[in-house]
PDB file of C-alpha atoms in Angstrom:
ATOM      1  CA  MET A   1       7.870   7.476   8.811  1.00  0.00           C
ATOM      2  CA  THR A   2       5.120   8.691  10.274  1.00  0.00           C
ATOM      3  CA  ASN A   3       6.066  12.391   8.836  1.00  0.00           C
ATOM      4  CA  TYR A   4       5.504  11.386   5.682  1.00  0.00           C
ATOM      5  CA  ILE A   5       2.279  10.111   6.052  1.00  0.00           C
ATOM      6  CA  GLY A   6       0.732  13.711   4.616  1.00  0.00           C
ATOM      7  CA  LEU A   7       2.706  14.441   1.505  1.00  0.00           C
ATOM      8  CA  ILE A   8       2.268  10.649   0.343  1.00  0.00           C
ATOM      9  CA  ILE A   9      -1.607  11.771   0.290  1.00  0.00           C
ATOM     10  CA  VAL A  10      -0.683  14.307  -1.390  1.00  0.00           C
ATOM     11  CA  MET A  11       0.716  13.585  -4.081  1.00  0.00           C
ATOM     12  CA  LEU A  12      -0.675  10.013  -4.992  1.00  0.00           C
ATOM     13  CA  LEU A  13      -4.112  12.624  -4.773  1.00  0.00           C
ATOM     14  CA  LEU A  14      -2.341  15.121  -7.489  1.00  0.00           C
ATOM     15  CA  ILE A  15      -1.318  11.450  -9.793  1.00  0.00           C
ATOM     16  CA  LEU A  16      -5.391  10.535  -9.236  1.00  0.00           C
ATOM     17  CA  GLN A  17      -6.106  14.459 -10.642  1.00  0.00           C
ATOM     18  CA  ASN A  18      -3.469  14.213 -13.209  1.00  0.00           C
ATOM     19  CA  ARG A  19      -4.695  10.759 -14.761  1.00  0.00           C
ATOM     20  CA  TYR A  20      -8.493  12.289 -14.529  1.00  0.00           C
ATOM     21  CA  TYR A  21      -7.679  15.374 -16.376  1.00  0.00           C
ATOM     22  CA  LEU A  22      -5.767  13.306 -19.122  1.00  0.00           C
ATOM     23  CA  SER A  23      -9.095  11.283 -19.613  1.00  0.00           C
ATOM     24  CA  LEU A  24     -11.372  14.198 -19.719  1.00  0.00           C
ATOM     25  CA  CYS A  25      -8.894  15.329 -22.598  1.00  0.00           C
ATOM     26  CA  LYS A  26      -9.264  12.609 -24.393  1.00  0.00           C
ATOM     27  CA  TYR A  27     -12.981  12.846 -23.889  1.00  0.00           C
ATOM     28  CA  LEU A  28     -13.182  16.384 -25.086  1.00  0.00           C
ATOM     29  CA  VAL A  29     -10.912  15.635 -28.509  1.00  0.00           C
ATOM     30  CA  GLN A  30     -13.659  12.672 -29.194  1.00  0.00           C
ATOM     31  CA  GLN A  31     -16.919  15.025 -28.126  1.00  0.00           C
ATOM     32  CA  HIS A  32     -15.447  18.147 -29.799  1.00  0.00           C
ATOM     33  CA  PRO A  33     -12.959  17.828 -31.965  1.00  0.00           C
ATOM     34  CA  ASN A  34     -13.416  21.239 -33.576  1.00  0.00           C
ATOM     35  CA  GLU A  35     -13.424  22.899 -30.878  1.00  0.00           C
ATOM     36  CA  TRP A  36     -10.775  20.987 -29.119  1.00  0.00           C
ATOM     37  CA  GLN A  37      -8.581  21.160 -33.193  1.00  0.00           C
ATOM     38  CA  LYS A  38      -9.252  25.191 -32.262  1.00  0.00           C
ATOM     39  CA  LEU A  39      -7.711  25.108 -28.797  1.00  0.00           C
ATOM     40  CA  THR A  40      -3.498  23.944 -30.500  1.00  0.00           C
ATOM     41  CA  GLN A  41      -4.396  25.775 -33.315  1.00  0.00           C
ATOM     42  CA  ASN A  42      -3.605  28.869 -30.505  1.00  0.00           C
ATOM     43  CA  SER A  43      -2.154  27.346 -27.831  1.00  0.00           C
ATOM     44  CA  LEU A  44       1.777  27.729 -26.904  1.00  0.00           C
ATOM     45  CA  ASP A  45       3.810  24.507 -28.575  1.00  0.00           C
ATOM     46  CA  GLY A  46       1.028  22.948 -30.302  1.00  0.00           C
ATOM     47  CA  THR A  47      -0.596  21.674 -27.826  1.00  0.00           C
ATOM     48  CA  ALA A  48      -4.018  22.451 -25.839  1.00  0.00           C
ATOM     49  CA  HIS A  49      -3.372  22.035 -22.078  1.00  0.00           C
ATOM     50  CA  ALA A  50      -2.271  25.454 -21.730  1.00  0.00           C
ATOM     51  CA  ASN A  51      -5.223  27.278 -23.333  1.00  0.00           C
ATOM     52  CA  LEU A  52      -7.914  24.792 -22.058  1.00  0.00           C
ATOM     53  CA  ALA A  53      -8.196  25.658 -18.375  1.00  0.00           C
ATOM     54  CA  GLU A  54      -9.173  29.531 -19.805  1.00  0.00           C
ATOM     55  CA  SER A  55     -11.740  27.868 -21.795  1.00  0.00           C
ATOM     56  CA  PHE A  56     -12.978  26.184 -18.542  1.00  0.00           C
ATOM     57  CA  LYS A  57     -13.014  29.176 -17.340  1.00  0.00           C
ATOM     58  CA  ASN A  58     -15.365  31.035 -19.304  1.00  0.00           C
ATOM     59  CA  GLY A  59     -14.572  30.148 -23.418  1.00  0.00           C
ATOM     60  CA  PHE A  60     -16.543  26.979 -25.032  1.00  0.00           C
ATOM     61  CA  PHE A  61     -16.071  24.176 -22.252  1.00  0.00           C
ATOM     62  CA  ALA A  62     -17.811  26.693 -19.868  1.00  0.00           C
ATOM     63  CA  THR A  63     -20.546  27.240 -22.026  1.00  0.00           C
ATOM     64  CA  ILE A  64     -21.523  23.068 -22.876  1.00  0.00           C
ATOM     65  CA  ASP A  65     -24.285  21.832 -20.650  1.00  0.00           C
ATOM     66  CA  ASP A  66     -21.901  18.297 -19.557  1.00  0.00           C
ATOM     67  CA  SER A  67     -21.752  16.117 -16.798  1.00  0.00           C
ATOM     68  CA  LYS A  68     -17.957  14.511 -16.891  1.00  0.00           C
ATOM     69  CA  VAL A  69     -16.279  18.397 -17.417  1.00  0.00           C
ATOM     70  CA  THR A  70     -18.835  19.036 -14.875  1.00  0.00           C
ATOM     71  CA  ARG A  71     -17.782  16.860 -12.461  1.00  0.00           C
ATOM     72  CA  PHE A  72     -14.150  17.001 -13.242  1.00  0.00           C
ATOM     73  CA  GLN A  73     -14.266  20.827 -11.900  1.00  0.00           C
ATOM     74  CA  THR A  74     -16.040  19.385  -8.805  1.00  0.00           C
ATOM     75  CA  PHE A  75     -13.334  16.514  -8.299  1.00  0.00           C
ATOM     76  CA  LYS A  76     -10.461  19.425  -9.404  1.00  0.00           C
ATOM     77  CA  ARG A  77     -12.004  22.039  -5.776  1.00  0.00           C
ATOM     78  CA  ILE A  78     -12.838  19.097  -3.334  1.00  0.00           C
ATOM     79  CA  ASN A  79      -8.963  17.538  -4.373  1.00  0.00           C
ATOM     80  CA  LEU A  80      -7.617  20.689  -4.335  1.00  0.00           C
ATOM     81  CA  LEU A  81      -9.934  21.956  -0.792  1.00  0.00           C
ATOM     82  CA  ILE A  82      -8.314  18.468   0.444  1.00  0.00           C
ATOM     83  CA  ILE A  83      -4.542  18.694  -0.297  1.00  0.00           C
ATOM     84  CA  ALA A  84      -5.210  22.598   1.358  1.00  0.00           C
ATOM     85  CA  ALA A  85      -5.978  20.871   4.694  1.00  0.00           C
ATOM     86  CA  ILE A  86      -3.507  18.173   4.547  1.00  0.00           C
ATOM     87  CA  SER A  87      -0.912  21.530   4.182  1.00  0.00           C
ATOM     88  CA  ALA A  88      -2.029  23.394   6.540  1.00  0.00           C
ATOM     89  CA  ALA A  89      -2.400  20.685   9.153  1.00  0.00           C
ATOM     90  CA  SER A  90       0.839  19.259   8.084  1.00  0.00           C
ATOM     91  CA  LEU A  91       2.359  23.350   8.629  1.00  0.00           C
ATOM     92  CA  ALA A  92       0.258  23.108  11.736  1.00  0.00           C
ATOM     93  CA  THR A  93       1.780  20.060  14.159  1.00  0.00           C
ATOM     94  CA  ALA A  94       5.342  21.258  12.401  1.00  0.00           C
ATOM     95  CA  PHE A  95       5.279  24.109  13.921  1.00  0.00           C
ATOM     96  CA  LEU A  96       3.802  23.102  17.493  1.00  0.00           C
ATOM     97  CA  PHE A  97       6.079  19.894  17.929  1.00  0.00           C
TER      98      PHE A  97
END
């Protein structure tokens, strides 16, 4: 059972990040409906999620000064670092023992 603790923590962190992402999307729809509409027109299958990551990098949402967007990006960076650390520690213990 102790072998799966890292996997369980990683899965919980991914679920937490997904829920935070979905709540951020709802917030962006309410705050910036015109830009969200542009994302839905240009993305795959009529959903804006495909182009949102690109918009965070160098699109409209990269230029706005919104605390929720910056908190999400910081949370995502920290979350991925924690996941990478847990994965590296799990691999190290698997190969060493």
